[in-house]
Short mmCIF file of C-alpha atoms and ligand atoms in Angstrom, two decimals:
data_model
loop_
_atom_site.label_atom_id
_atom_site.label_comp_id
_atom_site.label_asym_id
_atom_site.label_seq_id
_atom_site.Cartn_x
_atom_site.Cartn_y
_atom_site.Cartn_z
CA MET A 1 15.39 15.34 23.65
CA ASP A 2 17.23 12.38 22.13
CA ALA A 3 15.32 9.95 19.90
CA ILE A 4 17.49 7.24 21.50
CA ALA A 5 17.86 7.50 25.31
CA PRO A 6 21.50 8.04 26.36
CA VAL A 7 23.38 5.14 27.94
CA THR A 8 25.29 5.93 31.14
CA VAL A 9 28.78 4.39 31.24
CA THR A 10 30.82 4.54 34.46
CA ILE A 11 34.58 4.10 34.17
CA THR A 12 36.64 3.60 37.31
CA GLY A 13 40.33 4.53 37.24
CA ALA A 14 39.42 6.97 34.48
CA GLY A 15 42.52 9.09 35.19
CA GLY A 16 44.87 6.18 34.42
CA GLN A 17 46.50 5.18 31.17
CA ILE A 18 43.83 2.71 30.02
CA GLY A 19 41.16 5.26 30.97
CA TYR A 20 42.85 7.88 28.80
CA ALA A 21 42.84 5.54 25.80
CA LEU A 22 39.25 4.38 26.45
CA LEU A 23 37.16 7.47 27.19
CA PHE A 24 37.52 9.10 23.80
CA ARG A 25 36.59 5.95 21.90
CA ILE A 26 33.44 5.42 23.96
CA ALA A 27 32.50 9.06 23.40
CA ALA A 28 33.11 8.60 19.66
CA GLY A 29 30.58 5.73 19.51
CA ASP A 30 33.05 2.86 19.03
CA ALA A 31 31.64 0.78 21.90
CA LEU A 32 27.88 1.25 21.68
CA GLY A 33 27.33 2.23 18.07
CA PRO A 34 27.28 5.37 15.94
CA ASP A 35 23.71 6.40 16.92
CA GLN A 36 23.86 5.77 20.67
CA PRO A 37 24.25 8.91 22.85
CA VAL A 38 26.34 8.38 26.00
CA ARG A 39 26.85 9.96 29.40
CA LEU A 40 30.21 9.32 31.05
CA ARG A 41 30.79 9.03 34.80
CA LEU A 42 34.46 8.97 35.77
CA LEU A 43 35.35 7.54 39.18
CA GLU A 44 38.77 8.19 40.67
CA ILE A 45 40.48 8.27 44.03
CA PRO A 46 41.54 11.75 45.22
CA GLN A 47 45.11 11.33 43.81
CA GLY A 48 43.67 10.59 40.35
CA MET A 49 41.04 13.34 40.24
CA ARG A 50 43.15 15.96 38.43
CA ALA A 51 44.09 13.54 35.65
CA ALA A 52 40.43 12.55 35.20
CA GLU A 53 39.34 16.20 35.25
CA GLY A 54 41.93 16.96 32.57
CA ALA A 55 40.59 14.13 30.42
CA ALA A 56 37.07 15.53 30.90
CA LEU A 57 38.22 18.92 29.59
CA GLU A 58 39.72 17.23 26.53
CA LEU A 59 36.51 15.26 25.98
CA GLN A 60 34.67 18.56 25.87
CA ASP A 61 37.17 19.91 23.35
CA CYS A 62 36.41 17.02 20.97
CA ALA A 63 32.77 18.19 20.61
CA PHE A 64 31.69 14.57 20.15
CA PRO A 65 28.13 14.56 18.74
CA LEU A 66 27.12 11.53 20.87
CA LEU A 67 28.53 12.74 24.22
CA ARG A 68 25.78 14.18 26.42
CA ASP A 69 27.73 14.90 29.61
CA VAL A 70 30.76 13.97 31.69
CA GLU A 71 30.95 13.90 35.47
CA VAL A 72 34.13 13.35 37.46
CA THR A 73 33.84 12.20 41.06
CA ASP A 74 35.57 10.30 43.86
CA ASP A 75 32.22 9.21 45.29
CA ALA A 76 31.17 5.73 44.14
CA ALA A 77 27.46 6.40 44.84
CA VAL A 78 27.54 9.37 42.46
CA ALA A 79 29.67 7.57 39.86
CA PHE A 80 27.40 4.52 39.64
CA ALA A 81 24.07 6.40 39.83
CA ASP A 82 21.83 4.97 37.08
CA ALA A 83 24.83 3.35 35.37
CA ASP A 84 23.89 1.04 32.49
CA ARG A 85 27.47 -0.15 32.13
CA ALA A 86 30.26 -0.18 34.69
CA LEU A 87 33.82 -0.62 33.47
CA LEU A 88 35.98 -1.38 36.52
CA VAL A 89 39.46 -0.40 35.38
CA GLY A 90 40.97 1.20 38.52
CA SER A 91 42.77 -1.18 40.83
CA ARG A 92 45.80 -1.46 43.10
CA PRO A 93 48.87 -2.49 41.13
CA ARG A 94 51.32 -5.01 42.57
CA MET A 95 54.16 -3.13 44.25
CA VAL A 96 57.68 -4.45 44.84
CA GLY A 97 57.71 -6.76 47.85
CA MET A 98 53.93 -7.17 47.88
CA GLU A 99 52.72 -10.71 48.57
CA ARG A 100 49.94 -12.14 46.41
CA SER A 101 47.65 -12.16 49.45
CA ASP A 102 48.35 -8.42 49.97
CA LEU A 103 47.39 -7.76 46.35
CA LEU A 104 44.17 -9.76 46.65
CA ALA A 105 43.33 -8.00 49.92
CA ALA A 106 43.99 -4.52 48.48
CA ASN A 107 41.77 -5.23 45.50
CA ALA A 108 39.04 -6.86 47.56
CA GLY A 109 38.99 -3.54 49.43
CA ILE A 110 38.20 -1.80 46.13
CA PHE A 111 35.95 -4.26 44.29
CA ALA A 112 33.68 -5.30 47.18
CA PRO A 113 32.59 -1.72 48.00
CA GLN A 114 32.24 -0.96 44.29
CA GLY A 115 30.03 -4.05 43.83
CA ALA A 116 27.86 -2.86 46.72
CA ALA A 117 27.71 0.69 45.32
CA ILE A 118 26.67 -0.69 41.92
CA ALA A 119 23.87 -2.74 43.51
CA ALA A 120 22.66 0.30 45.47
CA ASN A 121 22.85 2.90 42.72
CA ALA A 122 23.11 1.53 39.18
CA ALA A 123 20.31 0.83 36.70
CA ALA A 124 18.46 -2.44 37.37
CA ASP A 125 19.90 -4.05 34.22
CA VAL A 126 23.50 -2.80 34.69
CA ARG A 127 26.32 -4.81 33.11
CA VAL A 128 29.73 -4.85 34.76
CA LEU A 129 33.14 -5.58 33.24
CA ALA A 130 36.22 -6.01 35.46
CA VAL A 131 39.47 -4.97 33.78
CA GLY A 132 41.70 -4.17 36.77
CA ASN A 133 43.80 -7.12 37.88
CA PRO A 134 43.46 -9.79 39.11
CA ALA A 135 40.47 -9.27 36.78
CA ASN A 136 38.68 -12.63 37.14
CA THR A 137 38.78 -12.61 40.92
CA ASN A 138 37.95 -8.91 41.10
CA ALA A 139 34.80 -9.64 39.05
CA LEU A 140 33.97 -12.47 41.47
CA ILE A 141 34.37 -10.14 44.46
CA ALA A 142 32.26 -7.37 42.90
CA ALA A 143 29.52 -9.86 41.90
CA ALA A 144 29.42 -11.35 45.41
CA ALA A 145 29.00 -7.88 46.93
CA ALA A 146 26.34 -6.75 44.42
CA ASP A 147 23.24 -8.04 46.17
CA GLY A 148 20.34 -8.59 43.79
CA ILE A 149 22.30 -8.33 40.54
CA PRO A 150 22.49 -11.69 38.75
CA GLY A 151 26.00 -13.10 38.28
CA GLU A 152 25.46 -13.30 34.51
CA ARG A 153 25.73 -9.48 34.33
CA PHE A 154 29.39 -9.63 35.45
CA SER A 155 32.36 -10.42 33.25
CA ALA A 156 36.13 -9.99 33.24
CA LEU A 157 38.29 -8.96 30.31
CA THR A 158 40.16 -11.66 28.39
CA ARG A 159 39.52 -10.05 25.01
CA LEU A 160 43.04 -8.61 24.93
CA ASP A 161 44.46 -12.15 25.31
CA HIS A 162 42.05 -13.33 22.60
CA ASP A 163 43.09 -10.60 20.19
CA ARG A 164 46.78 -11.22 20.94
CA ALA A 165 46.29 -14.92 20.11
CA VAL A 166 44.50 -14.10 16.84
CA ALA A 167 47.26 -11.64 15.88
CA GLN A 168 50.07 -14.15 16.58
CA LEU A 169 48.33 -16.83 14.51
CA ALA A 170 47.60 -14.41 11.67
CA ALA A 171 51.26 -13.34 11.54
CA THR A 172 52.51 -16.94 11.51
CA LEU A 173 50.01 -18.10 8.88
CA GLU A 174 50.51 -14.87 6.89
CA VAL A 175 46.76 -14.21 6.74
CA GLY A 176 44.56 -11.34 7.90
CA PRO A 177 43.04 -11.55 11.41
CA ALA A 178 39.52 -11.57 9.91
CA GLN A 179 40.29 -14.85 8.12
CA LEU A 180 40.56 -16.62 11.52
CA GLN A 181 37.59 -17.90 13.54
CA GLY A 182 37.17 -20.09 16.61
CA VAL A 183 40.17 -19.10 18.75
CA THR A 184 39.47 -19.42 22.50
CA ILE A 185 41.12 -18.17 25.69
CA TRP A 186 40.25 -20.50 28.56
CA GLY A 187 40.78 -19.90 32.29
CA ASN A 188 42.38 -17.01 34.14
CA HIS A 189 43.73 -13.71 32.75
CA SER A 190 47.20 -14.70 33.96
CA ALA A 191 50.19 -16.73 32.85
CA THR A 192 48.14 -19.95 33.32
CA GLN A 193 45.58 -19.00 30.66
CA PHE A 194 45.10 -21.46 27.79
CA PRO A 195 44.98 -19.93 24.29
CA ASP A 196 43.37 -22.77 22.28
CA ILE A 197 43.32 -23.18 18.50
CA ASP A 198 41.92 -26.72 18.35
CA HIS A 199 38.53 -25.49 17.13
CA ALA A 200 39.91 -22.62 15.08
CA ALA A 201 39.72 -22.30 11.33
CA VAL A 202 41.48 -20.18 8.74
CA ASP A 203 39.20 -19.47 5.78
CA GLY A 204 37.12 -22.45 6.97
CA ALA A 205 40.03 -24.98 7.13
CA PRO A 206 41.45 -26.27 10.46
CA VAL A 207 44.21 -24.02 11.83
CA ARG A 208 46.20 -27.01 13.11
CA ALA A 209 46.47 -28.38 9.57
CA ALA A 210 47.38 -24.95 8.18
CA LEU A 211 50.12 -24.63 10.82
CA ALA A 212 51.46 -28.09 9.99
CA GLU A 213 51.70 -27.12 6.35
CA LYS A 214 53.39 -23.82 7.15
CA LEU A 215 55.81 -25.10 9.80
CA GLY A 216 56.84 -28.43 8.26
CA GLY A 217 54.58 -31.08 9.77
CA ALA A 218 52.22 -31.90 12.63
CA ASP A 219 55.02 -32.31 15.22
CA ALA A 220 56.54 -28.95 14.34
CA ALA A 221 53.10 -27.34 14.63
CA ALA A 222 52.48 -28.97 18.02
CA ALA A 223 55.89 -27.82 19.29
CA TRP A 224 55.27 -24.27 18.05
CA LEU A 225 51.90 -24.16 19.79
CA ASP A 226 53.21 -25.35 23.18
CA GLU A 227 56.65 -23.71 23.15
CA VAL A 228 56.12 -20.45 21.27
CA PHE A 229 52.46 -19.52 20.80
CA ILE A 230 51.00 -20.24 24.25
CA PRO A 231 53.86 -18.69 26.30
CA ARG A 232 54.07 -15.69 23.96
CA VAL A 233 50.34 -14.91 24.29
CA ALA A 234 50.28 -15.59 28.03
CA ARG A 235 53.37 -13.39 28.66
CA ARG A 236 52.66 -10.69 26.09
CA GLY A 237 51.82 -8.20 28.84
CA ALA A 238 55.32 -8.60 30.30
CA GLU A 239 56.85 -8.26 26.81
CA ILE A 240 55.01 -4.96 26.29
CA ILE A 241 56.23 -3.64 29.65
CA GLU A 242 59.81 -4.59 28.78
CA VAL A 243 59.73 -2.84 25.39
CA ARG A 244 57.44 0.09 26.12
CA GLY A 245 58.44 0.78 29.70
CA SER A 246 54.82 0.66 30.88
CA SER A 247 51.94 -1.77 30.59
CA SER A 248 49.56 -2.20 27.66
CA ALA A 249 47.18 0.74 27.46
CA ALA A 250 45.78 1.44 23.97
CA SER A 251 45.53 -2.28 23.14
CA ALA A 252 43.81 -2.93 26.48
CA ALA A 253 41.38 -0.07 25.83
CA ASN A 254 40.74 -1.44 22.34
CA ALA A 255 39.92 -4.83 23.86
CA VAL A 256 37.48 -3.20 26.32
CA ILE A 257 35.78 -1.49 23.36
CA ALA A 258 35.57 -4.79 21.44
CA HIS A 259 34.21 -6.66 24.50
CA VAL A 260 31.47 -4.09 25.12
CA ARG A 261 30.63 -3.66 21.44
CA ASP A 262 30.22 -7.38 20.80
CA GLU A 263 28.22 -7.84 23.99
CA ALA A 264 25.90 -4.90 23.21
CA LEU A 265 25.61 -5.20 19.45
CA GLY A 266 26.17 -8.96 19.06
CA THR A 267 29.06 -11.17 17.97
CA ARG A 268 28.89 -11.61 14.24
CA ALA A 269 30.66 -14.64 12.76
CA GLY A 270 32.00 -17.24 15.20
CA TRP A 271 32.77 -16.54 18.84
CA THR A 272 35.10 -14.48 21.01
CA SER A 273 36.47 -14.95 24.56
CA ALA A 274 35.31 -13.44 27.84
CA ALA A 275 35.47 -14.49 31.48
CA LEU A 276 31.96 -15.21 32.81
CA VAL A 277 30.57 -16.62 36.05
CA SER A 278 30.65 -20.38 35.50
CA ARG A 279 27.42 -22.35 35.66
CA GLY A 280 29.47 -25.53 35.57
CA GLU A 281 30.23 -25.45 31.83
CA TYR A 282 33.19 -27.66 30.83
CA GLY A 283 33.42 -28.90 34.43
CA VAL A 284 34.53 -25.47 35.73
CA PRO A 285 33.21 -25.18 39.31
CA GLU A 286 30.09 -23.05 39.53
CA GLY A 287 30.70 -19.46 40.54
CA LEU A 288 34.32 -19.11 39.35
CA VAL A 289 34.84 -16.31 36.81
CA CYS A 290 36.51 -18.23 34.00
CA SER A 291 37.30 -17.36 30.40
CA PHE A 292 35.27 -19.34 27.87
CA PRO A 293 34.35 -19.17 24.19
CA VAL A 294 31.32 -16.84 24.13
CA THR A 295 28.72 -15.37 21.79
CA SER A 296 26.19 -12.61 22.28
CA ASP A 297 22.96 -11.85 20.42
CA GLY A 298 23.04 -8.35 21.88
CA THR A 299 21.48 -9.34 25.22
CA GLY A 300 24.67 -10.56 26.97
CA TYR A 301 27.40 -13.15 26.59
CA ARG A 302 26.64 -16.90 26.72
CA VAL A 303 29.18 -19.72 26.85
CA VAL A 304 29.53 -21.76 23.65
CA GLU A 305 28.96 -25.31 24.85
CA GLY A 306 29.73 -28.73 23.42
CA LEU A 307 33.34 -28.28 22.24
CA ASP A 308 35.52 -31.37 22.69
CA LEU A 309 38.62 -30.92 24.84
CA ASP A 310 41.37 -33.50 24.46
CA ALA A 311 43.67 -34.55 27.33
CA ARG A 312 46.19 -31.77 26.61
CA ALA A 313 43.49 -29.08 26.57
CA ARG A 314 41.79 -30.52 29.66
CA ALA A 315 45.05 -30.44 31.63
CA ARG A 316 45.75 -26.83 30.65
CA LEU A 317 42.22 -25.70 31.50
CA ASP A 318 42.31 -27.60 34.81
CA ALA A 319 45.60 -25.90 35.78
CA SER A 320 44.18 -22.44 35.17
CA VAL A 321 40.92 -23.29 36.96
CA ALA A 322 42.94 -24.54 39.95
CA GLU A 323 44.58 -21.09 40.11
CA LEU A 324 41.16 -19.39 39.98
CA ALA A 325 39.92 -21.64 42.79
CA ALA A 326 43.02 -20.80 44.87
CA GLU A 327 42.41 -17.06 44.34
CA ARG A 328 38.77 -17.50 45.36
CA ASP A 329 39.78 -19.44 48.49
CA ALA A 330 42.33 -16.76 49.41
CA VAL A 331 39.79 -13.93 49.17
CA ARG A 332 37.26 -16.04 51.06
CA GLU A 333 39.85 -16.40 53.83
CA LEU A 334 40.16 -12.61 53.85
CA GLY A 335 36.41 -12.39 54.41
CA ALA A 336 35.77 -10.74 51.03
CA LEU A 337 33.38 -13.50 49.91
CA PRO A 338 30.43 -15.08 51.64
CA ARG A 339 31.33 -18.53 53.00
CA SER A 340 29.35 -21.13 51.09
P1 NAX B 401 47.02 3.12 35.90
O1 NAX B 401 47.79 2.93 37.16
O2 NAX B 401 47.54 3.97 34.80
O3 NAX B 401 45.58 3.67 36.26
C1 NAX B 401 44.79 3.14 37.29
C2 NAX B 401 43.93 4.26 37.82
O4 NAX B 401 43.01 3.71 38.76
C3 NAX B 401 44.72 5.34 38.54
O5 NAX B 401 44.41 6.61 37.98
C4 NAX B 401 44.24 5.22 39.99
O6 NAX B 401 44.19 6.49 40.65
C5 NAX B 401 42.86 4.64 39.80
N1 NAX B 401 42.32 3.95 40.97
C6 NAX B 401 42.99 3.21 41.89
N2 NAX B 401 42.14 2.79 42.84
C7 NAX B 401 40.91 3.24 42.49
C8 NAX B 401 39.63 3.14 43.08
N3 NAX B 401 39.44 2.49 44.23
N4 NAX B 401 38.58 3.74 42.46
C9 NAX B 401 38.76 4.42 41.32
N5 NAX B 401 39.96 4.56 40.72
C10 NAX B 401 41.01 3.98 41.31
O7 NAX B 401 46.70 1.62 35.38
P2 NAX B 401 46.24 1.18 33.93
O8 NAX B 401 47.41 0.94 33.07
O9 NAX B 401 45.17 2.08 33.44
O10 NAX B 401 45.64 -0.29 34.26
C11 NAX B 401 44.47 -0.44 35.03
C12 NAX B 401 44.27 -1.90 35.39
O11 NAX B 401 44.08 -2.70 34.22
C13 NAX B 401 45.47 -2.54 36.11
O12 NAX B 401 44.98 -3.34 37.19
C14 NAX B 401 46.06 -3.44 35.06
O13 NAX B 401 46.78 -4.52 35.62
C15 NAX B 401 44.82 -3.90 34.34
N6 NAX B 401 44.98 -4.50 33.02
C16 NAX B 401 44.14 -5.51 32.70
C17 NAX B 401 44.18 -6.11 31.46
C18 NAX B 401 43.24 -7.22 31.11
O14 NAX B 401 43.36 -7.74 30.01
N7 NAX B 401 42.30 -7.62 31.98
C19 NAX B 401 45.19 -5.70 30.45
C20 NAX B 401 45.78 -4.36 30.69
C21 NAX B 401 46.04 -4.04 32.13
O15 NAX B 401 47.21 -4.68 32.52
#
């Protein structure tokens, strides 16, 4: 009998490349802490079952002290039974010639039934993170289908974008990532996202001023932010595919670990970024799953309110929010969301 009750974590798409980089770190205690026993439930479609079963054998071979058991299944009711955390990684990738509406429809067909299966089977206080793309809208679809589970328990992953932004700034300023605070990803996990440094500090001093000093003036810093930094962060996924030949996997898994860890154990200094169901913060229409600056005291992420957005920031956030609203309207047309 464990002194601390095990936490059940369900991972969908567990046989995929992010799954393979994620499972072992959860089992090692990186997400929920070094004293927290875990049970893993791996959900796959029939084509992915062998890969997930292979990963389960390897998990056993690690003899992780915190890992209580692993179950591999293609039945969502079994996978989400008593789940405390659901990490929705599996999704339909965009294939050549696929229209955006086809992609949204294919993923609505995955995330709506999974939302319903979570509501029917998971623990009453389950928390759900959508990773599979389009992550924000997939979280919206799952939340809408999960009758009885408050929207605040759903989030979508923008921590990889956040960490990419911190890393690019750290490299340019020639400082360590831990010296930077207050970076924010706003909006959608897509090319319209807005990586924002206007409230960021390096060793307590404004990042904008530090960039101006490093790059030869305020105009040079502004040009670097708009022409280099923002596009590089927003298109980093494509850059990784070009160089590596396949999409980000270990860095994405690391971001999932960081998102869950900070949500469960609390953000320490400053804030991080996550996409949450809007309650109207910063004028983002209620119900959209939008990335915001967030903190957690260990009981769930909350939006950091009260930051000033200038006209440039407002326009960038509005553009990304318009894309989120268009995605929501498209899935509503497909019947994957209740008509409000
Ligand atoms: P892979 O194609 O390697 O793995 C996906 C796995 O999901 C496959 O094993 C597949 O069999 C499984 N799957 C498909 N439909 C399923 C269903 N209905 N139920 C359970 N499993 C199902 O993709 P991978 O590289 O692991 O990426 C997974 C998802 O993460 C993709 O949608 C990808 O676009 C997204 N990403 C999201 C990121 C983010 O920051 N939000 C960054 C990384 C990544 O691009």
